[in-house]
PDB file of C-alpha atoms in Angstrom:
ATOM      1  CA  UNK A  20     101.134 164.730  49.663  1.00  0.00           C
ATOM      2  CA  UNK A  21     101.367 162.964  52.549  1.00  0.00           C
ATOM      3  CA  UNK A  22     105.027 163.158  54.132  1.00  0.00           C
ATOM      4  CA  UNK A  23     104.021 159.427  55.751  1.00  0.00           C
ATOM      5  CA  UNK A  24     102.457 158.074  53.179  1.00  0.00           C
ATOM      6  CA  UNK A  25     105.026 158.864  50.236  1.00  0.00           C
ATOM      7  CA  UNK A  26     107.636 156.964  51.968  1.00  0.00           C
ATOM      8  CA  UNK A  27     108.838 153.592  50.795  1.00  0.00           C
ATOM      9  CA  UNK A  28     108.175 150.257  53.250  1.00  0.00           C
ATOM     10  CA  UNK A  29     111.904 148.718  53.242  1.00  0.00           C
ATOM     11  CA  UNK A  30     111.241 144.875  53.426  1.00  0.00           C
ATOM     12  CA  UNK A  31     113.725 142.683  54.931  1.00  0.00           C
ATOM     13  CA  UNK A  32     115.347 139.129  53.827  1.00  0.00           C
ATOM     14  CA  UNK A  33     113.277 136.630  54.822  1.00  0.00           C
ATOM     15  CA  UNK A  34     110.147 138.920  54.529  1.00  0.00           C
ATOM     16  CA  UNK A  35     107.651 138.151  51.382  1.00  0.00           C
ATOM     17  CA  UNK A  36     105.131 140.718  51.001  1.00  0.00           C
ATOM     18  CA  UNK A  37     102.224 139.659  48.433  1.00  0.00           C
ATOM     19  CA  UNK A  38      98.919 141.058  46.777  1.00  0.00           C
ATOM     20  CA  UNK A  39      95.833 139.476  45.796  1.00  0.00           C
ATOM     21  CA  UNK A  40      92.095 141.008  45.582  1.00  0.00           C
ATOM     22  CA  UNK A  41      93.306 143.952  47.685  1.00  0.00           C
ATOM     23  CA  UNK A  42      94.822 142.237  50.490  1.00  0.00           C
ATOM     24  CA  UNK A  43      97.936 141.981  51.527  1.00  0.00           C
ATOM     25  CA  UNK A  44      99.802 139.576  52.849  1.00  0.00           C
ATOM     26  CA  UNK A  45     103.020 139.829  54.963  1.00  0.00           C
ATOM     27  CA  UNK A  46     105.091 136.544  55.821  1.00  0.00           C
ATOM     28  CA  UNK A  47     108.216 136.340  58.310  1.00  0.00           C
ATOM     29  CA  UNK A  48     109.874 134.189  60.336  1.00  0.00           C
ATOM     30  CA  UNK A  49     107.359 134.840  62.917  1.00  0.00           C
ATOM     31  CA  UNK A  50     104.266 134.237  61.146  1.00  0.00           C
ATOM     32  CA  UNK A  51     102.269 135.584  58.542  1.00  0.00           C
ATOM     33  CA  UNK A  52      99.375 138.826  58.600  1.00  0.00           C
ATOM     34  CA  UNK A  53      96.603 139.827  55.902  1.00  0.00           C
ATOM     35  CA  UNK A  54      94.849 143.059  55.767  1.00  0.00           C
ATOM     36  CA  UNK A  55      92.154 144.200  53.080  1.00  0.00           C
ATOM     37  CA  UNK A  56      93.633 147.201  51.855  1.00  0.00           C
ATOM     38  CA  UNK A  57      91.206 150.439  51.509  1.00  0.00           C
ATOM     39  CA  UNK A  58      89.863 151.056  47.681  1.00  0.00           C
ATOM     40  CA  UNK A  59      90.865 154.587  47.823  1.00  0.00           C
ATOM     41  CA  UNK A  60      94.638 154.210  47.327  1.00  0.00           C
ATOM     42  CA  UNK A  61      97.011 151.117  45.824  1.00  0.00           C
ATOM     43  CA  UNK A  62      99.706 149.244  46.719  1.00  0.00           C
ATOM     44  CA  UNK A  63     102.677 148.958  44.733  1.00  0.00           C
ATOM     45  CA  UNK A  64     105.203 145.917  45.544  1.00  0.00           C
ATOM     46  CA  UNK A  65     108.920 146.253  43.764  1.00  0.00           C
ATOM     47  CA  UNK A  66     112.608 145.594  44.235  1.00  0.00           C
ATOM     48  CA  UNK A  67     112.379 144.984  48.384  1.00  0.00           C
ATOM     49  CA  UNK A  68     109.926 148.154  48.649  1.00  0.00           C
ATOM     50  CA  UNK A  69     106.347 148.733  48.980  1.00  0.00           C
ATOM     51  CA  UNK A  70     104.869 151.941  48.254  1.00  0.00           C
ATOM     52  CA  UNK A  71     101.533 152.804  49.014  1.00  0.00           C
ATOM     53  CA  UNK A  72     100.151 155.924  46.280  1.00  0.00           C
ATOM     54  CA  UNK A  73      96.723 157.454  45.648  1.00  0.00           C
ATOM     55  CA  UNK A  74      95.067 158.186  42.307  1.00  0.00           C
ATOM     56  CA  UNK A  75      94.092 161.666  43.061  1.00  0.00           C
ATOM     57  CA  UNK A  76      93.456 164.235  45.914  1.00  0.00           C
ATOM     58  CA  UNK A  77      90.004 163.158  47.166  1.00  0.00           C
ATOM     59  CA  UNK A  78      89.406 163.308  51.114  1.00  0.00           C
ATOM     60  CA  UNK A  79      89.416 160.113  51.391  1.00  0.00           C
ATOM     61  CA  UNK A  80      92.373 159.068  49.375  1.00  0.00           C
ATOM     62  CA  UNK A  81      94.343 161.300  51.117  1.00  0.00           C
ATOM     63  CA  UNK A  82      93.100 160.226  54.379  1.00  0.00           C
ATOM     64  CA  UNK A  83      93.526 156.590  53.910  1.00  0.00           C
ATOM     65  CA  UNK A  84      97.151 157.530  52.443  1.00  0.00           C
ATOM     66  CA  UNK A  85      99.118 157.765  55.368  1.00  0.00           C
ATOM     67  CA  UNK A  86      97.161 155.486  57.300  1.00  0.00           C
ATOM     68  CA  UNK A  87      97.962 152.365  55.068  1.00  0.00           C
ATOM     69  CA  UNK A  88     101.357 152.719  54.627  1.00  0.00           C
ATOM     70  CA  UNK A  89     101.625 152.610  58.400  1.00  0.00           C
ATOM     71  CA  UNK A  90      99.405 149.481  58.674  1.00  0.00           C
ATOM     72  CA  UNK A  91     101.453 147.468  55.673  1.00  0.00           C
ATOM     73  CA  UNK A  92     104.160 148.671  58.203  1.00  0.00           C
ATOM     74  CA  UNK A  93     103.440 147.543  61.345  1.00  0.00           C
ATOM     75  CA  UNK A  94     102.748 144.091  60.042  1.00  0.00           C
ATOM     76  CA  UNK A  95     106.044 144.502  58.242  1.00  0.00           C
ATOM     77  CA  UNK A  96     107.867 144.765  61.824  1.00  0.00           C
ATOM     78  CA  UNK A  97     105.361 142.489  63.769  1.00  0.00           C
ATOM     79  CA  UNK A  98     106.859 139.377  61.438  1.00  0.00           C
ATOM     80  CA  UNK A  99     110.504 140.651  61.302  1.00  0.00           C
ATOM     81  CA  UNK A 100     110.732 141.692  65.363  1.00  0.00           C
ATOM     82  CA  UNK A 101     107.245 141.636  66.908  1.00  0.00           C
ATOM     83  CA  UNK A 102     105.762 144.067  69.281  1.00  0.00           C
ATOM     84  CA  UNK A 103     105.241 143.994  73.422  1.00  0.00           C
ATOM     85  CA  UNK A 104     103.687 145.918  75.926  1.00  0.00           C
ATOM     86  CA  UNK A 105     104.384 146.173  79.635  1.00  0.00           C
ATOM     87  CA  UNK A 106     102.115 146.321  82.555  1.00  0.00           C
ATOM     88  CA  UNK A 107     102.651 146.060  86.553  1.00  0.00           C
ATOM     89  CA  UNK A 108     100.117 145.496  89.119  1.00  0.00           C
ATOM     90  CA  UNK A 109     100.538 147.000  92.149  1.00  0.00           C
ATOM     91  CA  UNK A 110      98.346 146.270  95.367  1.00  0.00           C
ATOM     92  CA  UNK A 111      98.784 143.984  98.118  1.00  0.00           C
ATOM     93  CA  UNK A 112      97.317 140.873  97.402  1.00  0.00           C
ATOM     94  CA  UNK A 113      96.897 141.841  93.686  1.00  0.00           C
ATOM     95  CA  UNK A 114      98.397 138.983  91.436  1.00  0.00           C
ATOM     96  CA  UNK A 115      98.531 137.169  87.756  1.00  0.00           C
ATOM     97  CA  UNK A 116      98.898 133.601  87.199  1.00  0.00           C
ATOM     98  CA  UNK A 117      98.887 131.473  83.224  1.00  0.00           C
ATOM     99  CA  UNK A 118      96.696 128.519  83.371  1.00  0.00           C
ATOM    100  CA  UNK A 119      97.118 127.397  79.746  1.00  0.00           C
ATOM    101  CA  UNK A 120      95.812 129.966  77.785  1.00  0.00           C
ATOM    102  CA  UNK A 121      92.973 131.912  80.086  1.00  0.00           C
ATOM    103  CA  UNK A 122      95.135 134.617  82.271  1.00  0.00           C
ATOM    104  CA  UNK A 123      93.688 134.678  86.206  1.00  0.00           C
ATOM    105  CA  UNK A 124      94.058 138.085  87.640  1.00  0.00           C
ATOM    106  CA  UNK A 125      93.567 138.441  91.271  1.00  0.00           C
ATOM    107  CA  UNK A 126      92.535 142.199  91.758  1.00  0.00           C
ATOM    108  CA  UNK A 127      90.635 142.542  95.139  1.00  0.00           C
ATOM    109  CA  UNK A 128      87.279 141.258  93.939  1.00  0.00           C
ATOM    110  CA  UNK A 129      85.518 138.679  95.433  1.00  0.00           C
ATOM    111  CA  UNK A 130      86.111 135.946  92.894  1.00  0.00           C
ATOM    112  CA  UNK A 131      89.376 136.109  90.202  1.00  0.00           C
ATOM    113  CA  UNK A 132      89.212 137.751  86.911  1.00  0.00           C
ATOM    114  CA  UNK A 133      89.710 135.152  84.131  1.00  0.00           C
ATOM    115  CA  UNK A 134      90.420 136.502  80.836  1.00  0.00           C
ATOM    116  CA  UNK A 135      90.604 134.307  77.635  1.00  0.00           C
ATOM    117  CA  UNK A 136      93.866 135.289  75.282  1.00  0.00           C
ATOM    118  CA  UNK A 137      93.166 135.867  71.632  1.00  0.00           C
ATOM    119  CA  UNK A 138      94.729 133.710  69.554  1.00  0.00           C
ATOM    120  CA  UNK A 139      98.110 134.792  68.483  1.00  0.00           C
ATOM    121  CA  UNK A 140      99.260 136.607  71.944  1.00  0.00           C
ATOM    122  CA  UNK A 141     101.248 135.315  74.142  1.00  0.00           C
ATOM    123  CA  UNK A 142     101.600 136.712  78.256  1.00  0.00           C
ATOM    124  CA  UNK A 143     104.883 136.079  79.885  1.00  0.00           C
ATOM    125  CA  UNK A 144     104.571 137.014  84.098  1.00  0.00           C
ATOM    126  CA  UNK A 145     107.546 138.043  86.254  1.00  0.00           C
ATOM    127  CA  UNK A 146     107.138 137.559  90.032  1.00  0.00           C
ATOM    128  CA  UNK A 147     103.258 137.588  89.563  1.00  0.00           C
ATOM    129  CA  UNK A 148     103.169 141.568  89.180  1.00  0.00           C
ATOM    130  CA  UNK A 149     104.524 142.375  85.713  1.00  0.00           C
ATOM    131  CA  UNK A 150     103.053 141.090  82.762  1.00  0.00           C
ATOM    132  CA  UNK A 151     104.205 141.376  78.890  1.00  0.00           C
ATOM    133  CA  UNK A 152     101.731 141.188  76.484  1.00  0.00           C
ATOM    134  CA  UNK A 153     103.825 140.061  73.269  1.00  0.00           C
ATOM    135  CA  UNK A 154     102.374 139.021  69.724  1.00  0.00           C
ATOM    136  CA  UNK A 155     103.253 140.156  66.250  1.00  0.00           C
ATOM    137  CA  UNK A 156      99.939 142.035  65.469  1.00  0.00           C
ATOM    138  CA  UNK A 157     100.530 145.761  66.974  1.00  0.00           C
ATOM    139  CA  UNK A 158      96.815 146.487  66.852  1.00  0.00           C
ATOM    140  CA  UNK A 159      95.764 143.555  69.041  1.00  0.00           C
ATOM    141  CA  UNK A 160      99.047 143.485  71.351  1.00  0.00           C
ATOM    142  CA  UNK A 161      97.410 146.720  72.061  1.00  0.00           C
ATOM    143  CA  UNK A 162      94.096 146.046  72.309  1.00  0.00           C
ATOM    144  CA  UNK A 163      94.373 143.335  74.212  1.00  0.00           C
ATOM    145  CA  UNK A 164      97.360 144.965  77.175  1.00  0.00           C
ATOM    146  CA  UNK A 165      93.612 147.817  77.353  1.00  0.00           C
ATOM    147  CA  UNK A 166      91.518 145.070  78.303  1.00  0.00           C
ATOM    148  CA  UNK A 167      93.903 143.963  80.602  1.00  0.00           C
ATOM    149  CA  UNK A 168      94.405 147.183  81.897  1.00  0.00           C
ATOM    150  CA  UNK A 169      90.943 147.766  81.688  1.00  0.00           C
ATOM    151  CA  UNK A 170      89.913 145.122  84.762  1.00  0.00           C
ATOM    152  CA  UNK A 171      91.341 147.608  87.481  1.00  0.00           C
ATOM    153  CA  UNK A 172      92.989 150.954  86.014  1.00  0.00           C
ATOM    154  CA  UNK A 173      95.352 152.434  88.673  1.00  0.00           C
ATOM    155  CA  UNK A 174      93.298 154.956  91.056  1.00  0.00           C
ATOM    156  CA  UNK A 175      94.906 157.910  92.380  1.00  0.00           C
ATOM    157  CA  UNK A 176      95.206 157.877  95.361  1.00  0.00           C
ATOM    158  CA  UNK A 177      97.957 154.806  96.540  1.00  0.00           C
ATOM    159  CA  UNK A 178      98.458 154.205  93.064  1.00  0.00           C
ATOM    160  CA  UNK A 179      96.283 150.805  93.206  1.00  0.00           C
ATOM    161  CA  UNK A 180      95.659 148.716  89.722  1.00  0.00           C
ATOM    162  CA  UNK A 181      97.059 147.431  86.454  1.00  0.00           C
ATOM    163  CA  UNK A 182      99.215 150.061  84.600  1.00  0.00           C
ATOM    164  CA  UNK A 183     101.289 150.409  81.380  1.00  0.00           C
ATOM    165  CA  UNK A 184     104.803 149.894  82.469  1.00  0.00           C
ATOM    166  CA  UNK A 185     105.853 153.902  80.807  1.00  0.00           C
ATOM    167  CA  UNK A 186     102.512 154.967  82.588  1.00  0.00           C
ATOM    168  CA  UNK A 187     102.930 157.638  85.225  1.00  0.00           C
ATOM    169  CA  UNK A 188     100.004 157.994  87.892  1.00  0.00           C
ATOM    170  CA  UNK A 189      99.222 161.635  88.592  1.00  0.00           C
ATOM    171  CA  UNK A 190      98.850 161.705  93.025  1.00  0.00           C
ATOM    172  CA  UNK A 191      96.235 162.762  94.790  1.00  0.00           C
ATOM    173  CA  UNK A 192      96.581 164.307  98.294  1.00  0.00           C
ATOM    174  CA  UNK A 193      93.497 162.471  99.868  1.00  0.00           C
ATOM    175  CA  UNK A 194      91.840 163.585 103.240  1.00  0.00           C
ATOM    176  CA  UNK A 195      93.586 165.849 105.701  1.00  0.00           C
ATOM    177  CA  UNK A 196      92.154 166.038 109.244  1.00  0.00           C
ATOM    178  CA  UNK A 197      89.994 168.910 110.966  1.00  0.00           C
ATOM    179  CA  UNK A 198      92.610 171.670 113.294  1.00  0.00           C
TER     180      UNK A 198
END
């Protein structure tokens, strides 16, 4: 058994968790998530809990075990709290700027980097050099902070780029001179 996937989803007041055609629905006070739940285990909604159990020990019911009840998680916390992800940009020159909802990156290229937000994600900049990518979907908070990242990853040698805020850049010692 799966020690994840055997334990209960606590749902909070204000939280209504509903299923219908194998998907489920999660609604909070900050906004409401569906996912299509896999065919190879079922969802069971009761007294503030949802538990997430599998007909038998096939490979695939066990893998999709775990895996769901983390999912019917997440969106259980992205409607109660939300999730966020840092980043910093660090370069002279490099900069981030809103302009309603396309996100202009200055990062040493000839022309800026505009980048379209999904729907559903919000950016909030401090001082033009740290960025948090906040929405209530973990899965495309996430997603979306890599693409971000993705424009100029921090190189290893001054440390140049877009990086996770926890990230830690691993130095390199660069050129040394002829003796």
């Amino acid at each position: 058994m799966s020690r994840i996937g055997k334990l209960p989803i606590e749902v909070p007041k204000g939280v209504t968790v509903t299923l219908a055609d194998s998907v489920i629905t999660v609604k909070g006070p900050k906004g409401q998530l569906s996912r299509q739940i896999m065919p190879a285990v079922s969802v069971v909604i009761k007294d503030n809990q949802v538990a997430v159990e599998r007909p038998d020990d096939s490979i695939a019911s066990r893998a999709a075990h775990g895996l769901t009840r983390t999912l019917v998680n997440n969106m259980v916390i992205g409607v109660t709290n939300g999730y966020q992800t840092d980043l910093e940009i660090n370069g002279v020159g490099y900069r981030a700027e809103l302009k309603g909802t396309d996100l202009h990156l200055s990062l040493g290229y000839s022309h800026p980097v505009v980048y379209a937000l999904p729907e559903g994600i919000t950016v909030d900049i401090d001082k033009m050099t740290k960025l948090s990518v906040k929405g209530i979907d973990k899965e495309l908070v996430g997603h979306t902070a890599a693409k971000i990242r993705s424009f100029r990853g921090p190189e290893p040698y001054k440390g140049k780029g877009i990086k996770y805020a926890t990230e830690t850049i691993l130095r390199k010692a660069g050129k040394t001179g002829k003796k």
